[in-house]
CSV table of C-alpha atoms in Angstrom, one decimal:
chain,number,residue,atom,x,y,z
A,877,MET,CA,26.9,189.5,-50.1
A,878,SER,CA,28.4,193.2,-48.1
A,879,ASN,CA,26.8,196.3,-48.9
A,880,ALA,CA,28.7,197.8,-46.6
A,881,VAL,CA,29.8,201.7,-46.2
A,882,LEU,CA,33.4,201.9,-46.2
A,883,ALA,CA,35.1,204.7,-45.7
A,884,ALA,CA,38.7,205.2,-47.0
A,885,ILE,CA,41.5,207.8,-46.7
A,886,VAL,CA,43.9,207.8,-49.7
A,887,GLY,CA,47.4,208.3,-48.1
A,888,ASN,CA,49.6,210.9,-49.2
A,889,ARG,CA,53.4,212.3,-49.4
A,890,ASP,CA,53.8,215.1,-51.6
A,891,PHE,CA,57.9,213.8,-52.8
A,892,PHE,CA,55.9,211.2,-54.2
A,893,PRO,CA,54.5,210.4,-57.8
A,894,ASP,CA,50.7,212.3,-57.5
A,895,ARG,CA,49.7,209.3,-60.2
A,896,LEU,CA,50.2,206.9,-57.7
A,897,VAL,CA,47.7,208.3,-56.0
A,898,ALA,CA,45.6,208.8,-58.8
A,899,GLU,CA,46.1,205.0,-60.1
A,900,GLY,CA,45.2,204.0,-56.2
A,901,ARG,CA,42.0,205.6,-55.4
A,902,GLN,CA,40.8,204.3,-59.0
A,903,ASP,CA,42.4,200.8,-58.0
A,904,ILE,CA,39.9,200.7,-54.7
A,905,LEU,CA,36.7,202.4,-56.7
A,906,ALA,CA,36.2,200.0,-59.3
A,907,LEU,CA,37.1,197.2,-56.3
A,908,PHE,CA,34.3,198.0,-54.4
A,909,LYS,CA,32.4,198.3,-57.0
A,910,GLN,CA,32.5,194.9,-58.1
A,911,MET,CA,32.0,194.0,-54.1
A,912,LYS,CA,29.4,195.9,-54.0
A,913,ILE,CA,31.4,198.2,-50.9
A,914,GLU,CA,29.4,201.6,-50.9
A,915,PRO,CA,32.4,204.0,-50.8
A,916,VAL,CA,33.0,207.1,-48.9
A,917,ILE,CA,35.9,208.8,-50.5
A,918,LEU,CA,37.2,212.3,-51.1
A,919,SER,CA,36.7,213.3,-54.3
A,920,GLU,CA,39.2,214.4,-56.8
A,921,LYS,CA,38.8,218.2,-56.3
A,922,ASP,CA,38.0,218.1,-52.5
A,923,THR,CA,42.2,217.4,-52.4
A,924,ASN,CA,44.7,217.1,-54.6
A,925,LEU,CA,44.1,214.1,-56.3
A,926,GLY,CA,41.3,212.9,-53.3
A,927,GLY,CA,44.7,212.2,-51.0
A,928,VAL,CA,45.7,213.2,-47.1
A,929,GLU,CA,48.5,214.6,-46.6
A,930,THR,CA,48.1,218.1,-44.7
A,931,TRP,CA,46.0,218.9,-42.1
A,932,GLN,CA,43.6,220.6,-43.7
A,933,ASP,CA,43.0,217.5,-45.9
A,934,ALA,CA,42.2,215.9,-43.2
A,935,ARG,CA,39.7,218.2,-42.0
A,936,LYS,CA,37.7,218.0,-44.9
A,937,CYS,CA,38.1,213.7,-44.9
A,938,ALA,CA,36.8,214.2,-41.5
A,939,ASP,CA,33.7,216.5,-42.0
A,940,LEU,CA,33.1,213.9,-44.9
A,941,PHE,CA,33.4,211.0,-42.6
A,942,LYS,CA,31.1,212.7,-39.7
A,943,ALA,CA,28.4,213.6,-42.6
A,944,ASN,CA,28.2,210.2,-43.3
A,945,ARG,CA,28.7,208.5,-39.3
A,946,ASP,CA,25.9,206.7,-39.1
A,947,ARG,CA,26.7,204.6,-42.7
A,948,ILE,CA,29.9,203.4,-42.2
A,949,ASP,CA,30.7,200.8,-41.5
A,950,GLY,CA,34.6,201.0,-41.4
A,951,ILE,CA,37.9,202.1,-42.7
A,952,LEU,CA,40.1,201.5,-45.4
A,953,VAL,CA,43.3,202.9,-45.4
A,954,LEU,CA,45.1,203.5,-48.5
A,955,LEU,CA,48.7,203.8,-49.8
A,956,PRO,CA,50.1,203.9,-52.7
A,957,ASN,CA,53.2,205.2,-51.8
A,958,PHE,CA,54.7,205.8,-48.1
A,959,GLY,CA,51.4,208.4,-47.4
A,960,ASP,CA,51.5,210.3,-44.4
A,961,GLU,CA,50.9,208.7,-40.8
A,962,ARG,CA,50.3,211.8,-39.2
A,963,GLY,CA,47.0,212.9,-41.5
A,964,VAL,CA,45.7,209.3,-41.4
A,965,ALA,CA,45.6,209.5,-37.6
A,966,GLU,CA,44.2,212.8,-37.2
A,967,THR,CA,41.8,212.1,-39.9
A,968,ILE,CA,40.3,209.5,-38.1
A,969,LYS,CA,39.9,211.2,-34.5
A,970,LEU,CA,38.8,214.4,-36.3
A,971,SER,CA,35.9,212.7,-37.6
A,972,GLY,CA,35.1,210.4,-34.3
A,973,LEU,CA,34.1,206.8,-35.3
A,974,ASP,CA,34.8,204.2,-33.7
A,975,VAL,CA,35.1,201.7,-36.4
A,976,PRO,CA,37.1,198.5,-37.5
A,977,ILE,CA,40.1,200.2,-39.5
A,978,LEU,CA,42.0,198.2,-42.4
A,979,VAL,CA,45.6,199.5,-43.3
A,980,GLN,CA,46.9,198.7,-47.2
A,981,ALA,CA,49.7,199.3,-48.7
A,982,TYR,CA,50.9,199.3,-52.4
A,983,PRO,CA,54.3,196.6,-52.9
A,984,ASP,CA,57.2,198.1,-55.5
A,985,ASP,CA,57.8,196.3,-58.8
A,986,PRO,CA,61.9,195.5,-58.4
A,987,ASP,CA,61.7,197.3,-62.1
A,988,SER,CA,60.4,200.6,-61.2
A,989,PHE,CA,62.7,202.2,-57.9
A,990,ALA,CA,62.9,204.8,-60.2
A,991,VAL,CA,61.4,208.6,-58.3
A,992,GLU,CA,58.3,208.2,-61.2
A,993,ARG,CA,56.7,205.3,-59.7
A,994,ARG,CA,58.9,204.5,-56.6
A,995,ARG,CA,56.5,203.8,-53.6
A,996,ASP,CA,57.9,203.0,-50.2
A,997,ALA,CA,54.5,201.9,-49.0
A,998,TRP,CA,56.3,198.8,-47.2
A,999,CYS,CA,57.9,201.6,-44.5
A,1000,GLY,CA,54.7,203.6,-45.0
A,1001,LYS,CA,53.2,201.5,-44.1
A,1002,ILE,CA,55.1,200.7,-40.7
A,1003,SER,CA,55.0,204.5,-39.8
A,1004,VAL,CA,50.8,204.3,-40.3
A,1005,CYS,CA,50.1,201.5,-38.0
A,1006,ASN,CA,52.6,203.3,-35.1
A,1007,ASN,CA,50.6,206.0,-35.2
A,1008,LEU,CA,47.4,204.9,-34.9
A,1009,ARG,CA,48.8,202.7,-32.3
A,1010,GLN,CA,49.6,206.0,-30.2
A,1011,PHE,CA,46.6,207.6,-31.0
A,1012,GLY,CA,44.8,204.2,-29.2
A,1013,TYR,CA,43.4,203.1,-32.3
A,1014,PRO,CA,42.7,199.1,-33.1
A,1015,PHE,CA,43.3,198.5,-36.5
A,1016,SER,CA,43.9,195.5,-38.8
A,1017,LEU,CA,45.8,194.5,-41.4
A,1018,THR,CA,46.1,192.4,-44.2
A,1019,THR,CA,47.7,188.9,-44.5
A,1020,ASP,CA,50.8,190.2,-46.8
A,1021,HIS,CA,52.4,193.4,-45.8
A,1022,THR,CA,52.2,195.2,-49.5
A,1023,VAL,CA,49.9,194.2,-51.7
A,1024,ARG,CA,47.6,195.4,-54.7
A,1025,PRO,CA,43.9,195.8,-54.7
A,1026,ASP,CA,43.4,193.8,-57.5
A,1027,CYS,CA,45.4,190.9,-56.1
A,1028,GLU,CA,42.9,187.9,-54.8
A,1029,SER,CA,44.3,188.2,-51.3
A,1030,PHE,CA,43.6,191.2,-51.0
A,1031,LYS,CA,39.6,190.6,-51.8
A,1032,ALA,CA,39.7,188.0,-49.4
A,1033,ASP,CA,41.1,190.6,-47.3
A,1034,LEU,CA,38.5,192.6,-47.5
A,1035,GLU,CA,36.0,190.4,-47.6
A,1036,ARG,CA,37.1,189.4,-44.5
A,1037,PHE,CA,37.3,193.0,-42.9
A,1038,VAL,CA,33.5,193.6,-44.3
A,1039,GLY,CA,32.5,190.5,-41.8
A,1040,ILE,CA,34.7,192.0,-39.0
A,1041,CYS,CA,32.5,195.1,-39.3
A,1042,ARG,CA,29.3,193.6,-39.6
A,1043,VAL,CA,30.6,191.6,-36.3
A,1044,VAL,CA,31.6,194.7,-34.8
A,1045,ARG,CA,28.7,196.9,-35.4
A,1046,GLY,CA,25.6,194.2,-34.7
A,1047,LEU,CA,27.5,193.4,-31.4
A,1048,ARG,CA,28.2,197.1,-30.1
A,1049,LYS,CA,24.3,197.9,-30.0
A,1050,ALA,CA,23.5,194.1,-29.5
A,1051,ARG,CA,19.6,193.7,-27.6
A,1052,LEU,CA,19.1,190.0,-26.2
A,1053,GLY,CA,16.2,188.6,-24.3
A,1054,ALA,CA,16.4,186.3,-22.0
A,1055,ILE,CA,12.8,184.9,-21.7
A,1056,GLY,CA,12.5,183.3,-17.9
A,1057,ALA,CA,14.7,182.2,-15.1
A,1058,ARG,CA,17.7,180.4,-15.3
A,1059,PRO,CA,16.8,176.2,-15.6
A,1060,GLY,CA,17.9,175.4,-11.7
A,1061,ALA,CA,20.3,172.8,-13.0
A,1062,PHE,CA,22.0,174.9,-14.8
A,1063,ASN,CA,24.7,176.8,-13.4
A,1064,THR,CA,27.2,176.4,-16.5
A,1065,VAL,CA,24.7,179.4,-18.4
A,1066,ARG,CA,25.2,182.0,-15.9
A,1067,TYR,CA,27.3,184.7,-16.7
A,1068,SER,CA,27.7,188.2,-16.1
A,1069,GLU,CA,25.1,191.1,-17.5
A,1070,LYS,CA,27.7,193.9,-16.5
A,1071,LEU,CA,30.4,192.4,-18.7
A,1072,LEU,CA,28.7,192.2,-21.5
A,1073,GLN,CA,27.1,196.0,-21.3
A,1074,ALA,CA,30.1,197.3,-21.4
A,1075,CYS,CA,30.9,195.8,-24.6
A,1076,GLY,CA,27.5,197.4,-25.6
A,1077,ILE,CA,25.6,194.5,-25.2
A,1078,SER,CA,22.3,194.5,-23.2
A,1079,VAL,CA,20.1,192.9,-22.0
A,1080,ASN,CA,16.0,192.5,-21.3
A,1081,THR,CA,14.4,190.5,-19.3
A,1082,ILE,CA,10.9,188.6,-19.4
A,1083,ASP,CA,9.0,186.1,-16.7
A,1084,LEU,CA,7.6,183.3,-18.5
A,1085,SER,CA,4.5,183.6,-16.3
A,1086,GLU,CA,4.3,186.6,-18.3
A,1087,LEU,CA,3.9,185.5,-22.0
A,1088,PHE,CA,1.7,182.6,-20.4
A,1089,GLY,CA,-0.5,184.6,-19.9
A,1090,VAL,CA,-1.2,186.6,-23.2
A,1091,ALA,CA,-0.8,183.1,-25.2
A,1092,ASN,CA,-3.9,181.9,-23.0
A,1093,ALA,CA,-5.7,185.4,-23.6
A,1094,MET,CA,-6.0,184.6,-27.7
A,1095,GLY,CA,-8.6,182.4,-28.9
A,1096,ASP,CA,-7.9,179.2,-31.2
A,1097,GLY,CA,-10.0,180.7,-33.8
A,1098,ASP,CA,-8.2,184.2,-33.7
A,1099,ALA,CA,-7.2,185.0,-37.3
A,1100,LYS,CA,-3.2,184.8,-36.4
A,1101,VAL,CA,-3.1,182.3,-34.5
A,1102,LYS,CA,-4.3,180.5,-37.4
A,1103,GLN,CA,-1.7,182.1,-39.5
A,1104,ARG,CA,0.7,180.5,-37.2
A,1105,VAL,CA,-0.1,177.5,-37.0
A,1106,ASP,CA,-0.3,177.5,-40.9
A,1107,ALA,CA,3.7,178.7,-41.1
A,1108,ILE,CA,4.3,176.2,-38.5
A,1109,LYS,CA,3.0,173.4,-41.0
A,1110,GLY,CA,4.7,175.1,-43.7
A,1111,TYR,CA,7.9,175.1,-42.0
A,1112,ILE,CA,8.2,171.3,-40.6
A,1113,ARG,CA,6.4,168.1,-40.9
A,1114,THR,CA,4.2,168.0,-37.9
A,1115,GLY,CA,3.8,164.0,-38.0
A,1116,GLY,CA,1.3,163.0,-35.1
A,1117,VAL,CA,1.7,166.3,-33.3
A,1118,PRO,CA,-2.0,167.1,-31.8
A,1119,GLN,CA,-3.3,170.0,-33.6
A,1120,GLU,CA,-4.2,171.5,-29.9
A,1121,ARG,CA,-0.3,171.2,-29.3
A,1122,LEU,CA,0.2,173.7,-32.6
A,1123,VAL,CA,-2.0,175.9,-31.6
A,1124,LYS,CA,-0.6,176.3,-28.2
A,1125,MET,CA,3.0,176.8,-30.2
A,1126,ALA,CA,1.3,179.4,-32.2
A,1127,LYS,CA,-0.2,181.8,-29.5
A,1128,LEU,CA,3.2,181.4,-27.3
A,1129,GLY,CA,5.2,182.1,-30.9
A,1130,ILE,CA,2.7,185.6,-31.4
A,1131,ALA,CA,3.4,186.5,-27.4
A,1132,ILE,CA,7.4,186.0,-28.3
A,1133,ASP,CA,7.4,187.7,-31.4
A,1134,ASP,CA,5.5,191.1,-29.6
A,1135,TRP,CA,7.6,191.3,-26.9
A,1136,THR,CA,10.8,191.2,-29.3
A,1137,ALA,CA,9.5,193.3,-31.6
A,1138,ALA,CA,8.0,196.0,-28.9
A,1139,ASN,CA,11.8,195.9,-26.9
A,1140,ASP,CA,13.6,196.0,-30.7
A,1141,LEU,CA,15.6,192.9,-29.8
A,1142,ASP,CA,18.3,190.6,-32.1
A,1143,ALA,CA,18.2,187.5,-30.5
A,1144,THR,CA,16.8,185.9,-27.3
A,1145,ALA,CA,18.0,182.8,-24.6
A,1146,ILE,CA,14.8,181.0,-23.6
A,1147,GLN,CA,14.2,178.7,-20.6
A,1148,CYS,CA,13.2,175.4,-22.8
A,1149,TRP,CA,12.9,173.5,-19.8
A,1150,THR,CA,10.9,172.5,-17.6
A,1151,SER,CA,9.0,175.0,-16.8
A,1152,ILE,CA,7.3,175.6,-20.0
A,1153,GLN,CA,6.6,171.8,-20.5
A,1154,LYS,CA,4.8,171.6,-16.7
A,1155,ASN,CA,2.9,174.5,-16.9
A,1156,TYR,CA,2.3,175.2,-20.7
A,1157,GLY,CA,2.5,171.9,-22.3
A,1158,ILE,CA,4.8,171.8,-25.1
A,1159,ASN,CA,8.2,172.3,-25.9
A,1160,ALA,CA,10.0,175.6,-27.7
A,1161,CYS,CA,12.4,173.6,-30.3
A,1162,THR,CA,10.3,174.2,-33.4
A,1163,LEU,CA,9.6,178.1,-32.6
A,1164,MET,CA,13.5,178.7,-31.6
A,1165,SER,CA,14.7,176.9,-34.8
A,1166,MET,CA,12.1,179.4,-37.3
A,1167,MET,CA,13.3,182.2,-35.8
A,1168,SER,CA,17.6,181.3,-36.0
A,1169,GLU,CA,15.8,180.9,-39.7
A,1170,LYS,CA,15.2,184.1,-39.9
A,1171,LEU,CA,18.0,185.7,-38.3
A,1172,MET,CA,16.7,185.9,-35.1
A,1173,PRO,CA,19.2,183.8,-33.5
A,1174,SER,CA,17.5,181.8,-30.2
A,1175,ALA,CA,19.6,179.7,-27.8
A,1176,CYS,CA,18.7,176.9,-25.0
A,1177,GLU,CA,18.3,177.3,-21.5
A,1178,VAL,CA,18.7,181.4,-21.1
A,1179,ASP,CA,22.3,181.1,-22.3
A,1180,ILE,CA,23.3,184.2,-23.0
A,1181,THR,CA,26.3,184.2,-24.0
A,1182,GLY,CA,25.5,181.1,-26.1
A,1183,VAL,CA,23.0,183.7,-28.0
A,1184,VAL,CA,25.7,186.1,-28.5
A,1185,SER,CA,27.9,183.1,-29.5
A,1186,MET,CA,25.2,182.6,-32.2
A,1187,TYR,CA,24.3,186.3,-32.7
A,1188,ALA,CA,28.2,186.9,-33.7
A,1189,LEU,CA,28.7,183.7,-36.2
A,1190,GLN,CA,25.0,185.1,-37.9
A,1191,LEU,CA,26.7,188.3,-37.9
A,1192,ALA,CA,30.3,186.9,-40.4
A,1193,SER,CA,28.3,184.9,-42.3
A,1194,GLY,CA,24.9,186.0,-42.5
A,1195,THR,CA,23.3,182.9,-42.5
A,1196,PRO,CA,21.6,181.3,-39.7
A,1197,SER,CA,23.2,179.2,-36.3
A,1198,ALA,CA,22.7,177.0,-33.8
A,1199,LEU,CA,23.7,176.1,-30.1
A,1200,VAL,CA,24.3,172.9,-29.3
A,1201,ASP,CA,25.9,170.5,-26.8
A,1202,TRP,CA,29.5,169.0,-27.1
A,1203,ASN,CA,27.3,165.6,-26.7
A,1204,ASN,CA,29.2,162.4,-27.4
A,1205,ASN,CA,32.5,161.0,-28.6
A,1206,TYR,CA,32.8,159.1,-32.0
A,1207,GLY,CA,33.7,155.6,-30.8
A,1208,ASP,CA,37.4,156.0,-30.8
A,1209,ASP,CA,38.2,158.6,-33.0
A,1210,PRO,CA,40.2,161.5,-31.0
A,1211,ASP,CA,39.2,164.2,-33.5
A,1212,LYS,CA,35.6,163.2,-34.0
A,1213,CYS,CA,32.6,163.9,-31.7
A,1214,VAL,CA,28.4,164.3,-32.0
A,1215,LEU,CA,26.9,167.8,-31.6
A,1216,PHE,CA,23.2,167.5,-29.9
A,1217,HIS,CA,20.3,168.9,-28.8
A,1218,CYS,CA,16.7,167.9,-27.9
A,1219,GLY,CA,16.2,169.7,-31.3
A,1220,ASN,CA,15.8,174.0,-31.8
A,1221,TRP,CA,18.2,173.9,-35.0
A,1222,ALA,CA,17.5,176.1,-37.6
A,1223,LYS,CA,16.2,174.6,-40.6
A,1224,SER,CA,18.6,175.4,-43.1
A,1225,PHE,CA,21.4,172.6,-41.1
A,1226,PHE,CA,19.2,170.2,-42.7
A,1227,PRO,CA,18.4,168.6,-46.5
A,1228,GLU,CA,15.5,170.2,-47.9
A,1229,GLY,CA,12.3,168.9,-46.1
A,1230,ASP,CA,15.1,166.3,-44.2
A,1231,PHE,CA,13.6,167.1,-40.7
A,1232,THR,CA,10.6,166.0,-38.7
A,1233,MET,CA,8.7,167.4,-35.7
A,1234,THR,CA,8.7,165.2,-32.7
A,1235,ALA,CA,8.3,164.7,-29.4
A,1236,ALA,CA,11.7,165.4,-27.4
A,1237,GLU,CA,12.8,162.0,-26.4
A,1238,ILE,CA,14.5,162.3,-23.2
A,1239,LEU,CA,12.4,165.2,-21.6
A,1240,GLY,CA,9.8,163.3,-22.6
A,1241,THR,CA,10.9,160.6,-20.2
A,1242,THR,CA,10.1,162.6,-17.1
A,1243,LEU,CA,7.5,165.4,-18.3
A,1244,GLY,CA,5.4,163.1,-20.5
A,1245,GLN,CA,5.4,162.9,-24.1
A,1246,GLU,CA,2.5,164.8,-24.9
A,1247,ASN,CA,3.8,167.8,-23.1
A,1248,THR,CA,6.8,167.5,-24.4
A,1249,CYS,CA,6.0,168.1,-28.4
A,1250,GLY,CA,7.5,170.9,-30.7
A,1251,ALA,CA,11.4,168.9,-30.7
A,1252,ILE,CA,13.0,168.9,-34.2
A,1253,THR,CA,14.6,165.7,-35.6
A,1254,GLY,CA,17.5,166.1,-38.0
A,1255,ARG,CA,20.9,164.9,-39.5
A,1256,VAL,CA,23.0,167.4,-40.9
A,1257,PRO,CA,25.1,166.7,-43.5
A,1258,ALA,CA,28.8,166.8,-45.1
A,1259,GLY,CA,29.9,170.2,-45.2
A,1260,PRO,CA,32.4,172.8,-43.1
A,1261,PHE,CA,31.2,174.8,-40.3
A,1262,THR,CA,33.0,177.1,-37.9
A,1263,PHE,CA,32.3,177.0,-33.8
A,1264,ALA,CA,32.2,179.8,-31.2
A,1265,ARG,CA,31.7,180.1,-27.7
A,1266,VAL,CA,31.8,183.5,-26.1
A,1267,SER,CA,31.7,183.6,-21.7
A,1268,THR,CA,32.8,185.8,-19.4
A,1269,ASP,CA,35.4,185.2,-16.9
A,1270,ASP,CA,34.2,186.9,-14.1
A,1271,PHE,CA,36.6,185.3,-11.6
A,1272,ASN,CA,39.5,188.1,-14.4
A,1273,GLY,CA,36.8,190.8,-15.0
A,1274,GLU,CA,36.9,189.7,-18.8
A,1275,ILE,CA,35.5,188.4,-21.5
A,1276,ILE,CA,36.9,185.2,-23.3
A,1277,ALA,CA,36.5,183.4,-26.2
A,1278,TYR,CA,37.4,180.7,-28.1
A,1279,VAL,CA,36.6,179.7,-32.3
A,1280,GLY,CA,37.8,177.2,-34.8
A,1281,GLU,CA,36.6,175.3,-37.7
A,1282,GLY,CA,36.1,171.7,-38.5
A,1283,ARG,CA,33.6,169.7,-40.7
A,1284,PHE,CA,30.4,167.9,-40.8
A,1285,THR,CA,30.5,164.3,-41.5
A,1286,ASP,CA,28.3,162.0,-43.0
A,1287,ASP,CA,30.1,159.4,-40.5
A,1288,PRO,CA,26.7,157.0,-39.5
A,1289,LEU,CA,24.6,157.9,-36.3
A,1290,LYS,CA,21.6,156.1,-34.9
A,1291,THR,CA,20.1,158.7,-32.4
A,1292,PHE,CA,16.6,161.2,-32.6
A,1293,GLY,CA,17.0,165.1,-32.2
A,1294,SER,CA,18.7,167.7,-33.7
A,1295,ARG,CA,22.5,165.6,-34.1
A,1296,ALA,CA,25.4,166.4,-36.3
A,1297,VAL,CA,28.6,164.3,-36.4
A,1298,VAL,CA,31.8,166.3,-36.6
A,1299,GLU,CA,35.6,166.3,-36.9
A,1300,ILE,CA,37.9,168.9,-36.0
A,1301,PRO,CA,41.7,167.9,-36.0
A,1302,ASP,CA,43.6,168.0,-32.6
A,1303,LEU,CA,39.8,167.6,-30.9
A,1304,GLN,CA,41.9,166.6,-27.7
A,1305,THR,CA,43.3,169.9,-27.3
A,1306,LEU,CA,40.5,172.0,-28.0
A,1307,MET,CA,38.6,169.8,-25.1
A,1308,GLN,CA,41.3,170.7,-22.6
A,1309,TYR,CA,40.8,174.0,-23.1
A,1310,VAL,CA,37.2,173.8,-23.1
A,1311,CYS,CA,37.4,172.3,-19.9
A,1312,LYS,CA,40.2,173.9,-18.0
A,1313,SER,CA,38.7,177.4,-19.0
A,1314,GLY,CA,35.5,177.1,-17.8
A,1315,PHE,CA,33.7,177.0,-20.6
A,1316,GLU,CA,30.0,176.2,-21.1
A,1317,HIS,CA,29.1,173.0,-22.6
A,1318,HIS,CA,27.1,174.8,-25.6
A,1319,VAL,CA,28.9,175.7,-28.3
A,1320,ALA,CA,27.5,178.0,-31.6
A,1321,ILE,CA,28.0,176.5,-34.5
A,1322,ASN,CA,27.4,178.2,-38.3
A,1323,LYS,CA,28.0,176.9,-41.8
A,1324,GLY,CA,30.7,177.7,-43.6
A,1325,ASN,CA,34.1,179.2,-42.6
A,1326,THR,CA,34.2,182.3,-40.3
A,1327,ALA,CA,36.6,181.7,-37.3
A,1328,ALA,CA,39.1,184.5,-38.6
A,1329,ILE,CA,36.1,187.2,-38.7
A,1330,LEU,CA,35.5,186.3,-34.8
A,1331,ALA,CA,38.7,185.8,-33.5
A,1332,GLU,CA,40.1,189.4,-35.3
A,1333,ALA,CA,36.6,190.7,-34.3
A,1334,PHE,CA,36.5,189.9,-30.6
A,1335,GLU,CA,40.8,189.9,-30.2
A,1336,THR,CA,41.2,193.4,-31.8
A,1337,TYR,CA,37.9,195.1,-31.2
A,1338,PHE,CA,36.5,194.3,-28.4
A,1339,GLY,CA,40.0,193.2,-26.3
A,1340,PHE,CA,38.4,189.6,-25.8
A,1341,ASP,CA,40.9,187.0,-24.1
A,1342,VAL,CA,40.5,184.7,-27.4
A,1343,TYR,CA,41.2,181.1,-28.0
A,1344,HIS,CA,41.8,180.2,-32.2
A,1345,HIS,CA,41.7,176.5,-32.5
A,1346,GLU,CA,43.8,176.5,-35.9
A,1347,THR,CA,43.8,173.4,-37.2
A,1348,TYR,CA,44.0,172.2,-41.2
A,1349,LEU,CA,41.9,169.8,-42.8
């Protein structure tokens, strides 16, 4: 999945054997090819064996990186021997790159401590990291202090690093859409737009009335409207939902899509109640589900930091995310709970064909069932999942987050809406942290295991205050 572009710096120190540098360069190029990673690396003709040691080497390597600056997702520092700590740091400084950095060092063979094969990269890695710290560059480390590139441990480290690069690149230029005003009853989703902007995340706003106006101006028989109705019916079983409600969904979906395209938006958060039901007569859940399925995540109740969380999870995994409520206990089991929302989860969360469009059961009791058509009813089957939440802490002027992993279960659950039963070890401690830290009742979820990617990206490269709920199922 990676298809990342990584710049590689092969460190060298001249009194160590040249063959180690040549071997290291060959090892990493072979691994990059295997993992579908595009390298930006000096050739063996640019410097001595393509390594970086001298000031002139650093300049040549930096020039190469600058020429590819817009394409480079991250930097891998490779230490086949002790390396030159200044050469590494100066290359990065001269290149002007501001991307994640991973530092790798080769292990020595206890049977090859003679000068012909001695590396001392264990020590050299400490020196390289010291200089990166002095130069002010955040960086990531491999799980093991020294590791060969052909080890499974390093392959996992590199795959995780590529995920970190995707999260950092994506969030630093994220453009989000806030559609409608925050519902008056939801103080919980208030946020600091300025703190997000300081991280590179911008927010564009539009009033619901503007989109209603665009939607209402479309004719029921317009070709685009008919195509969108067909797309909705092809996405989900519409059951007894009246045709006129599907037409209204189609029109609003087109209006939202046109606005997001015009503003190059990556994700949206929508005022999904109560104005849309009272003034337009539908639920936007299915439209939001379709956007999330297309990797354009959409969050409920204008929860902008909620959709930041969804987008970060999506960047880490490459798959759709959902925003859910930490909603109910599950009997007396302290490590299980129910996740729920009216029904806007991407269809990837449900078994093929096992989800249906309905009216929103709860909202319909006060807004009228006929005005809440569009919710999705479906149950998530057993499997692993990651949860994450980003929030702005205005009192302390910082962004905070928590991440963790658990699993969806097949425990019985008789209810409606988009729903899941989950098991998270030491869940009660997590809930204590969520409540005492003032987090929202919404949390983003994603299939798979990417908590370590998010924790590293958030903390190391954005400076968020992160709680990683590390447990083992």
